[in-house]
Amino acid sequence: MRVSLPDRCRRCWENARAKGTERANARQQAAGEARNGRRHRHINAAQSRHCTGSGCATEQQAEVTSGHSSFPASLRLAGRCVSVAVPCLAAGSVTRARSPPRWRMAVPPLQRLGQAPRHLLVCEKGHARHARSRHAAHVRDHAYNCRVSFLIPECGLLPEVLKSTIEDVGEYYLIRNLPVHELVAHDFIDAFVKKGSCYALTYKTKIDQDNTAALLPNGNLILSVDKDTYEELGLQGRPSKYSGKKVMRYIITIDLTGCGFHPDSKKHNRVLWALKEKKPLEFDFLLAWYNTGAEGSTLMSYFSKNQIEALKPKITFSTLRDLQCPLLQSNELHGKPEESCSTEELFEWLGAVLNQVSLDNKSSSFLSTYCCPQPNTVVEKAFLCTITGFIIPEKIIQLLEQLCCYFGEPKLAYWLTLTVHGFADSPVSWRESEHGFHKGGENLYNFVIFRNLDYWLQMAVGTNDDCPP
Amino acid sequence: MALSEQAGAAASFERRVLRSAGEHHYLRVRLELPDGGARPNVAQFKQLVVSALKELHGEVGAALPVDVLTYEEKTLSAILRVVSSGLVKLWSALTLLGFYQNRRCAFRVLQTSPFLLALAGNSRELVLD
């Protein structure tokens, strides 16, 4: 059954559905047998109290399709909202006013242009030393990070401990034209995937156009491929969630450490055949490996036959003078008027600081109306450090710990922030939840660490993303 | 900052999910002009954006509040802020603008996001090698 109604009728429609359906059902049951086999329709104008006056449409088109009958019905009713419940063809069937699908109920096309694409900002607060605090788990679950920045107000010179932590962020590798089948080879799995956390992500591939691959530290290899490649590969996958009605993208997940993936197993041979002979896939890969102490061969020596280069993250320091900082209270996520700023205001302010937006709002300014949220205070200097590269979560956790320790000694700053940007083109955001690129592909998070080690965590994702954990 | 000192006891866990709550959208744009001509300063740049809106959407469109948050004259790139309901209007007006002072020009929208912070780290533009 297809029914199209104007948006303003939505409430009435739903109410009518709830109440009208009951009445219709009762009426049907009473008169059901008498009308057996005859096509009939109900027009239930019960909910008119919502719509008296000019609120609702005066003309409504209802097209009804059920079973093998389809006919349009045009109903002209002045100042009324109607619930249209139509046909029952089968003997004794109960007529129901089914709610139209949500996308159809939604807004007319022109009005839809005014709607922003869906996006989510999840804010959490907790205490960093709480036994059940999940802050480190959130960092660990976000595997692919391209930029880490931290901002410390009232800090001119970085403590030595923090400096050494930054220098220890570790190198990563870029391998050109690496065939994907080399990542499913058992030598590689035994030497790296099983012996530590191995991260790999294709470089300079676009998730909305190209094929993309990523290796997660839990041993799952994720291939996000277009329809043609999927059909050529012949590996089992699932349609992408964000591909629309006509599926043009598929996600293949291969568990490299699973018990069914031992050498000579059918699955292993099939995957190897598919990636080696059926449809050889080659990408430039970013790779990083983190192992807890165990000695082993390095990625550099393992991939010595390929074009591999070791890269170091780029680190920049800057000191911001006379920075307007919002006032925050760790136990007030919503903020309090005249007392503290909310978490959303802080998030926007931090964006302005990292993008070097001018914060002073002159009344005569023709250019911009943005200003620092109120209440705020001017900080004489603030230290900003930015690390850019392929940064693994283990290093971010170390940095986060050191930033918590920063407040071990008395400091002027009341809080500091740590911002992490994810790759817009990675096939996952948090854990293994699928990630896509709608308009921006944003997946990022930000910690605000307070002096008493309370923290705020803000996780932001764009349209083609699940809700962060 | 000292004002907030009194946040005493450790915060209990709380989670808020804000769904499409952002009031604004942000665009990182670049203006392309033929070499050799005069480059607009920031005020002229804003005027160009407003005239683009006026050209396509009329006086009502020109009244759409658009903020130029940053502008770099050297690269002609800027970050614009617009209310979320006006994103499509602004984007379409920029796309269809073809001339600046009788010279051909084009706006390239490099990145767009409901979060200003997201514009600080665009992995598509990063050169990691």
XYZ file of C-alpha atoms in Angstrom:
598
model
C 0.000 0.000 0.000
C 1.382 3.358 -0.949
C 0.001 6.506 0.572
C 1.544 9.905 0.198
C 0.559 12.648 2.594
C 1.942 16.090 3.262
C 4.346 16.412 6.131
C 2.128 18.514 8.324
C -0.328 15.685 8.561
C 2.246 13.410 10.085
C 1.095 13.702 13.684
C -2.474 13.369 12.710
C -1.653 10.443 10.536
C 0.088 8.615 13.309
C -2.666 9.348 15.788
C -5.228 8.289 13.288
C -3.309 5.145 12.707
C -3.201 4.338 16.379
C -6.831 5.150 17.132
C -8.397 4.810 13.744
C -6.945 1.405 13.197
C -8.530 0.110 16.354
C -11.895 1.456 15.302
C -11.473 0.175 11.829
C -10.556 -3.199 13.199
C -13.592 -3.314 15.451
C -15.869 -2.226 12.660
C -14.322 -4.724 10.369
C -14.763 -7.571 12.728
C -18.430 -6.705 13.157
C -19.194 -6.217 9.525
C -16.470 -8.394 8.113
C -18.545 -11.379 7.145
C -21.309 -9.275 5.660
C -18.915 -7.637 3.281
C -17.007 -10.722 2.463
C -15.111 -10.544 -0.752
C -16.210 -7.021 -1.600
C -13.801 -4.219 -2.148
C -14.511 -1.360 0.224
C -12.844 1.641 1.724
C -13.040 3.566 4.954
C -12.571 7.202 5.338
C -11.969 7.986 8.922
C -12.061 11.675 9.692
C -11.851 11.196 13.406
C -8.725 13.178 14.108
C -9.920 16.436 12.692
C -9.301 18.330 15.934
C -5.614 18.578 15.103
C -6.252 20.063 11.792
C -9.197 22.399 12.032
C -8.274 25.672 10.564
C -5.622 25.781 7.957
C -3.030 23.375 9.322
C -3.493 20.480 7.033
C -3.765 19.901 3.368
C -7.098 20.282 1.750
C -6.395 17.882 -0.989
C -4.717 14.602 -0.648
C -3.696 12.025 -3.123
C -3.769 8.508 -1.966
C -2.622 5.742 -4.158
C -3.434 2.359 -2.869
C -1.915 -0.873 -3.898
C -2.707 -4.146 -2.334
C -2.328 -7.623 -3.672
C -3.312 -7.482 -7.280
C -5.298 -4.269 -7.175
C -3.959 -0.796 -7.589
C -5.980 2.358 -7.946
C -5.508 5.998 -7.100
C -7.955 7.803 -4.896
C -8.232 11.532 -4.807
C -9.988 12.859 -1.765
C -11.011 16.442 -1.366
C -11.801 17.360 2.221
C -11.885 20.903 3.474
C -9.803 21.559 6.581
C -9.720 17.940 7.593
C -7.093 15.390 8.075
C -8.110 12.007 6.873
C -6.866 8.600 7.516
C -7.332 6.417 4.521
C -7.642 2.763 5.104
C -8.333 0.844 2.017
C -8.872 -2.437 0.470
C -9.413 -5.891 1.651
C -9.811 -8.401 -1.035
C -9.424 -11.615 0.806
C -12.444 -12.901 2.613
C -12.510 -11.930 6.261
C -9.283 -9.959 6.107
C -8.942 -7.004 8.447
C -8.359 -3.597 6.925
C -5.394 -1.792 8.436
C -4.146 1.703 7.892
C -0.492 0.920 7.566
C 1.939 3.725 8.179
C 3.724 4.796 5.008
C 7.449 4.165 4.967
C 9.463 6.785 6.789
C 11.262 8.019 3.698
C 7.964 8.666 2.026
C 6.520 10.419 5.055
C 9.554 12.630 5.223
C 9.804 16.017 3.671
C 9.094 17.242 0.179
C 12.214 17.394 -2.000
C 12.700 21.161 -1.838
C 12.354 21.195 1.911
C 14.764 18.280 2.153
C 17.469 20.483 0.668
C 17.341 22.486 3.868
C 18.120 19.469 6.004
C 21.684 18.804 7.073
C 23.150 15.373 6.381
C 22.973 13.133 9.438
C 25.895 13.391 11.821
C 26.528 12.296 15.372
C 28.433 13.757 18.246
C 28.669 11.487 21.259
C 29.862 13.067 24.495
C 30.884 11.091 27.535
C 32.238 12.100 30.874
C 33.948 9.943 33.419
C 37.055 9.610 35.505
C 40.337 8.446 33.999
C 41.271 6.408 37.080
C 37.915 4.748 37.495
C 38.210 0.974 37.411
C 35.535 0.644 34.744
C 36.516 3.634 32.700
C 36.284 2.907 28.982
C 38.378 5.767 27.707
C 41.391 3.624 26.792
C 39.136 1.070 25.114
C 37.670 3.798 22.905
C 41.152 4.797 21.821
C 42.118 1.185 21.173
C 38.988 0.575 19.116
C 39.773 3.415 16.738
C 42.490 1.774 14.708
C 43.453 4.231 11.985
C 44.514 7.703 12.986
C 46.159 10.291 10.793
C 46.607 13.239 13.127
C 46.945 13.715 16.864
C 46.970 17.172 18.415
C 47.077 18.281 22.008
C 46.565 21.704 23.452
C 47.764 22.655 26.924
C 46.713 26.064 28.188
C 49.087 27.960 30.481
C 52.053 25.994 29.213
C 55.030 27.559 27.484
C 57.505 24.702 27.566
C 56.710 21.032 27.257
C 57.834 18.720 30.104
C 60.641 16.328 29.151
C 58.497 13.232 29.760
C 55.933 14.396 27.247
C 58.647 15.307 24.767
C 60.127 11.830 24.883
C 56.662 10.269 24.535
C 56.074 12.300 21.380
C 59.418 11.319 19.942
C 58.569 7.708 20.701
C 55.386 7.780 18.633
C 57.217 5.421 16.333
C 57.780 4.991 12.686
C 55.439 3.515 10.141
C 56.038 2.057 6.725
C 54.801 2.791 3.263
C 54.930 -0.100 0.822
C 54.260 0.602 -2.836
C 52.301 -1.811 -5.016
C 51.933 -4.525 -2.447
C 49.759 -7.431 -3.641
C 47.052 -8.117 -1.052
C 47.784 -11.842 -1.133
C 51.069 -11.144 0.661
C 49.041 -10.110 3.701
C 47.268 -13.461 3.796
C 50.469 -15.465 3.428
C 51.116 -17.600 6.485
C 54.687 -16.396 6.882
C 53.347 -12.890 7.356
C 50.514 -13.960 9.643
C 52.829 -15.978 11.896
C 55.563 -13.359 12.004
C 53.444 -10.240 12.551
C 49.689 -10.667 12.868
C 49.858 -13.299 15.590
C 52.816 -11.799 17.410
C 51.527 -8.311 18.014
C 49.189 -5.679 16.697
C 49.563 -5.253 12.978
C 47.883 -2.309 11.290
C 47.635 -1.870 7.544
C 45.591 0.547 5.492
C 45.617 1.340 1.819
C 47.124 4.730 1.012
C 45.555 7.278 -1.311
C 42.534 5.171 -2.085
C 39.086 6.679 -1.821
C 36.451 4.625 -0.072
C 33.647 6.033 -2.234
C 35.364 5.292 -5.550
C 38.144 2.759 -5.220
C 38.774 -0.633 -3.733
C 40.179 -0.380 -0.236
C 41.774 -2.824 2.170
C 42.593 -2.670 5.851
C 44.151 -5.093 8.300
C 42.977 -4.735 11.872
C 45.081 -5.703 14.891
C 42.627 -8.483 15.756
C 43.668 -10.228 12.554
C 40.688 -9.312 10.406
C 41.434 -8.278 6.867
C 38.677 -6.067 5.505
C 38.245 -5.506 1.803
C 35.800 -2.856 0.658
C 35.352 -3.442 -3.042
C 33.070 -2.323 -5.830
C 30.531 -4.662 -7.377
C 32.645 -5.670 -10.352
C 35.665 -6.570 -8.254
C 33.442 -8.433 -5.792
C 31.989 -10.566 -8.515
C 35.381 -11.248 -10.031
C 36.950 -12.132 -6.694
C 34.418 -14.776 -5.773
C 34.859 -14.384 -2.030
C 31.944 -14.234 0.347
C 31.050 -10.797 1.626
C 28.087 -8.641 2.477
C 26.620 -5.576 0.813
C 27.807 -2.271 2.171
C 25.305 -0.587 4.478
C 25.705 2.734 2.746
C 25.485 1.594 -0.819
C 21.815 2.441 -1.330
C 19.117 0.349 -2.939
C 21.259 -0.829 -5.806
C 24.256 -2.350 -4.105
C 27.475 -1.169 -5.706
C 29.922 -1.900 -2.867
C 30.631 -5.020 -0.874
C 32.563 -5.678 2.295
C 34.607 -8.853 2.612
C 35.996 -9.756 6.020
C 38.645 -12.452 6.311
C 39.728 -13.620 9.752
C 43.417 -14.359 9.311
C 43.882 -15.762 12.806
C 40.744 -17.910 12.851
C 40.998 -21.671 13.289
C 39.571 -22.239 9.805
C 42.353 -20.281 8.152
C 45.295 -22.615 8.690
C 47.589 -23.406 5.755
C 46.148 -25.945 3.364
C 42.646 -25.306 4.589
C 40.068 -24.871 1.835
C 39.329 -21.356 2.945
C 42.956 -20.288 2.890
C 43.515 -21.783 -0.526
C 40.388 -20.159 -1.894
C 41.372 -16.719 -0.568
C 44.894 -17.089 -1.880
C 43.643 -18.215 -5.291
C 41.160 -15.356 -5.465
C 43.693 -12.680 -4.540
C 46.584 -14.142 -6.485
C 45.081 -15.503 -9.664
C 41.424 -14.639 -9.978
C 41.632 -10.908 -9.363
C 45.062 -9.766 -8.209
C 44.676 -6.634 -6.119
C 47.587 -4.282 -5.504
C 47.693 -1.208 -3.332
C 50.077 1.190 -1.675
C 49.884 0.259 1.984
C 50.588 2.096 5.198
C 51.814 -0.403 7.761
C 52.622 -0.275 11.426
C 53.386 -3.030 13.882
C 53.305 -2.955 17.656
C 54.559 -5.907 19.651
C 54.987 -6.181 23.361
C 58.622 -7.021 23.791
C 58.880 -10.184 21.718
C 61.778 -10.042 19.323
C 61.171 -10.905 15.732
C 61.884 -9.889 12.231
C 60.897 -6.385 11.281
C 58.532 -5.267 8.579
C 61.473 -3.620 6.864
C 63.366 -6.870 6.440
C 60.276 -8.927 5.670
C 59.207 -6.667 2.818
C 62.737 -5.905 1.628
C 61.868 -7.158 -1.856
C 59.062 -4.637 -2.161
C 59.386 -0.887 -2.360
C 59.253 -0.144 1.330
C 60.221 3.034 3.104
C 60.215 3.806 6.793
C 58.585 7.113 7.665
C 58.506 9.164 10.801
C 55.504 11.169 11.920
C 55.766 14.894 11.342
C 55.674 16.805 14.597
C 54.979 20.516 14.863
C 54.971 22.666 17.986
C 53.503 26.091 18.366
C 52.745 28.469 21.192
C 49.538 30.436 20.991
C 49.562 33.843 22.702
C 46.630 35.502 24.447
C 44.222 32.721 23.630
C 40.611 33.005 24.683
C 39.661 29.748 26.393
C 36.144 28.745 27.433
C 35.523 28.002 31.096
C 34.595 24.402 31.748
C 33.311 22.405 34.678
C 34.084 18.735 34.512
C 30.739 17.643 35.949
C 28.695 19.839 33.621
C 28.542 18.360 30.146
C 25.637 20.654 29.294
C 27.360 23.723 30.681
C 25.696 26.298 32.899
C 24.654 29.747 31.783
C 27.155 32.343 33.011
C 29.260 29.642 34.698
C 30.635 27.162 32.201
C 30.502 26.184 28.552
C 28.934 23.063 27.128
C 30.729 20.234 25.409
C 29.466 21.250 21.927
C 30.704 24.796 22.382
C 34.108 23.510 23.378
C 34.180 21.218 20.357
C 33.539 24.101 17.985
C 35.995 26.356 19.795
C 38.711 23.724 19.526
C 38.047 23.466 15.816
C 38.468 27.214 15.570
C 41.781 27.082 17.458
C 43.211 24.258 15.356
C 42.137 26.006 12.150
C 43.603 29.316 13.339
C 40.292 31.116 13.251
C 40.250 34.563 14.778
C 38.245 34.410 18.007
C 37.603 38.074 18.660
C 34.230 39.188 17.501
C 34.060 42.813 16.580
C 30.580 44.220 16.272
C 31.544 45.938 13.047
C 32.944 42.800 11.450
C 31.586 42.191 7.980
C 33.376 38.893 7.685
C 32.416 36.665 10.558
C 30.129 36.460 13.536
C 32.008 33.646 15.242
C 33.302 34.380 18.717
C 34.674 32.418 21.629
C 31.854 30.880 23.704
C 30.918 32.608 26.953
C 32.114 32.590 29.677
C 35.757 32.568 28.758
C 39.094 33.749 29.988
C 42.242 34.902 28.233
C 45.201 32.602 28.648
C 48.605 34.183 28.222
C 50.049 31.272 26.313
C 48.991 27.802 25.250
C 51.056 24.983 23.832
C 49.843 23.210 20.729
C 51.498 20.093 19.362
C 50.421 18.274 16.205
C 51.629 14.848 15.118
C 50.806 13.717 11.591
C 51.337 10.224 10.256
C 49.972 6.716 10.579
C 49.580 6.674 14.339
C 48.600 3.508 16.124
C 46.242 3.506 19.131
C 48.834 2.025 21.525
C 50.950 5.158 21.138
C 47.940 7.393 21.636
C 47.128 5.558 24.875
C 50.698 6.180 26.062
C 50.383 9.850 25.184
C 47.024 10.058 26.938
C 48.535 8.512 30.070
C 51.381 11.014 30.035
C 48.922 13.855 29.617
C 47.032 12.576 32.671
C 50.346 12.520 34.556
C 50.897 16.147 33.523
C 48.523 17.101 36.316
C 50.587 15.100 38.832
C 52.389 18.317 39.684
C 50.547 21.555 40.420
C 49.738 23.362 37.195
C 47.967 26.556 36.272
C 45.906 24.863 33.579
C 42.559 23.469 34.624
C 42.192 21.227 31.603
C 43.932 20.159 28.416
C 42.727 18.538 25.223
C 43.846 15.666 23.017
C 42.329 15.472 19.539
C 42.610 12.494 17.204
C 41.533 12.511 13.559
C 40.774 9.264 11.788
C 41.321 8.490 8.123
C 38.341 9.582 6.055
C 38.862 6.621 3.716
C 39.308 3.766 6.146
C 36.656 1.053 5.807
C 36.029 1.034 9.590
C 35.771 3.715 12.226
C 35.427 2.261 15.723
C 35.917 -1.487 16.114
C 34.612 -3.016 12.917
C 31.675 -0.724 12.339
C 31.536 0.205 8.715
C 32.655 3.642 7.701
C 31.863 5.488 4.508
C 32.384 8.834 2.871
C 29.175 10.744 2.341
C 30.228 14.380 2.303
C 33.249 14.390 4.574
C 34.074 10.950 5.959
C 34.846 12.514 9.316
C 35.583 10.209 12.228
C 37.405 11.876 15.064
C 37.458 12.110 18.821
C 38.633 14.539 21.410
C 39.529 14.154 25.060
C 39.343 16.945 27.566
C 41.368 15.936 30.606
C 40.672 17.927 33.736
C 43.023 18.588 36.582
C 41.133 16.143 38.840
C 41.490 13.512 36.082
C 37.880 13.655 35.101
C 37.621 13.468 31.368
C 35.223 14.373 28.607
C 35.319 12.309 25.482
C 33.700 13.620 22.313
C 33.360 11.258 19.395
C 32.122 12.628 16.090
C 31.111 10.780 12.955
C 29.498 11.806 9.699
C 26.615 10.406 7.694
C 27.906 7.012 6.650
C 28.862 5.730 10.049
C 27.437 3.807 12.979
C 27.042 5.403 16.368
C 30.420 5.321 18.125
C 30.635 2.679 20.884
C 40.062 29.062 34.410
C 40.341 29.436 38.114
C 36.601 29.877 38.227
C 36.040 26.216 37.572
C 38.192 24.993 40.393
C 35.304 23.905 42.535
C 34.521 20.847 40.425
C 35.084 18.672 43.415
C 34.158 15.055 43.399
C 35.027 12.787 40.517
C 32.467 12.948 37.766
C 30.048 10.081 37.449
C 29.717 8.526 34.043
C 27.367 10.281 31.676
C 26.775 9.928 27.957
C 25.005 12.278 25.587
C 24.285 11.491 21.988
C 23.676 14.561 19.846
C 22.072 13.510 16.597
C 22.418 15.998 13.751
C 22.492 18.729 16.373
C 25.096 20.927 14.705
C 23.663 24.325 13.840
C 26.333 25.081 11.296
C 28.174 23.479 8.459
C 31.699 24.355 7.471
C 33.239 24.379 4.038
C 36.843 24.621 3.067
C 36.916 26.256 -0.365
C 39.486 27.501 -2.816
C 38.949 30.152 -5.436
C 40.609 29.532 -8.759
C 41.525 32.544 -10.848
C 43.609 32.895 -13.996
C 47.181 33.894 -13.200
C 48.295 37.465 -13.271
C 45.176 39.293 -12.174
C 44.395 41.077 -8.936
C 43.600 38.808 -6.044
C 40.640 39.640 -3.865
C 41.289 40.593 -0.261
C 39.165 39.098 2.478
C 36.375 41.668 2.255
C 36.185 41.319 -1.526
C 36.158 37.560 -1.107
C 33.163 37.760 1.206
C 31.481 40.129 -1.226
C 32.069 37.603 -3.995
C 30.404 34.864 -1.939
C 27.419 37.103 -1.209
C 27.118 38.108 -4.854
C 27.213 34.442 -5.845
C 24.312 33.805 -3.491
C 22.432 36.784 -4.845
C 22.952 35.719 -8.423
C 21.459 32.293 -7.894
C 18.999 32.762 -5.054
C 18.122 36.444 -5.233
C 17.871 38.928 -2.389
C 16.639 36.299 0.062
C 19.610 34.101 -0.757
C 21.992 37.004 -0.318
C 20.655 37.442 3.207
C 21.859 33.959 4.182
C 24.366 34.457 6.989
C 27.760 33.205 5.828
C 30.905 33.717 7.890
C 34.397 33.753 6.450
C 36.283 32.176 9.333
C 39.697 32.120 7.725
C 41.029 33.411 4.442
C 44.464 33.044 2.990
C 45.097 35.516 0.208
C 48.138 33.672 -1.049
C 46.311 30.439 -1.815
C 42.837 32.001 -2.109
C 41.509 29.351 0.255
C 38.992 29.974 2.978
C 36.857 28.290 5.592
C 33.201 29.295 5.427
C 30.541 28.771 8.058
C 26.874 28.603 7.148
C 23.721 27.528 8.961
C 23.013 23.902 8.173
C 19.780 24.703 6.350
C 21.686 26.960 3.958
C 24.432 24.512 3.029
C 22.879 23.485 -0.272
C 22.164 27.111 -1.209
C 25.713 28.186 -0.520
C 27.275 25.171 -2.192
C 25.155 25.558 -5.315
C 25.823 29.296 -5.512
C 29.572 28.768 -5.253
C 29.512 25.999 -7.842
C 27.650 28.086 -10.383
C 29.721 31.227 -9.989
C 31.782 31.732 -13.133
C 33.183 35.245 -13.147
C 35.056 37.568 -10.823
C 35.533 41.092 -12.189
C 34.922 39.866 -15.741
C 37.552 37.187 -15.373
C 36.714 33.526 -15.352
C 36.859 31.948 -11.922
C 35.772 28.794 -10.151
C 35.203 27.778 -6.574
C 36.475 24.376 -5.525
C 34.840 22.921 -2.426
C 37.677 20.952 -0.885
C 36.024 19.662 2.251
C 32.763 20.025 4.051
C 31.746 18.924 7.514
C 29.315 19.676 10.320
C 32.348 19.778 12.652
C 34.871 22.575 12.362
C 37.397 20.335 14.070
C 37.169 17.840 11.209
C 38.543 20.487 8.845
C 41.767 20.558 10.833
C 42.716 17.055 9.730
C 41.800 16.041 6.208
C 43.409 12.700 5.490
C 42.752 13.074 1.753
C 45.110 16.017 1.613
C 47.792 14.591 3.850
C 51.069 13.754 2.233
C 52.509 11.076 4.446
C 55.301 9.901 2.171
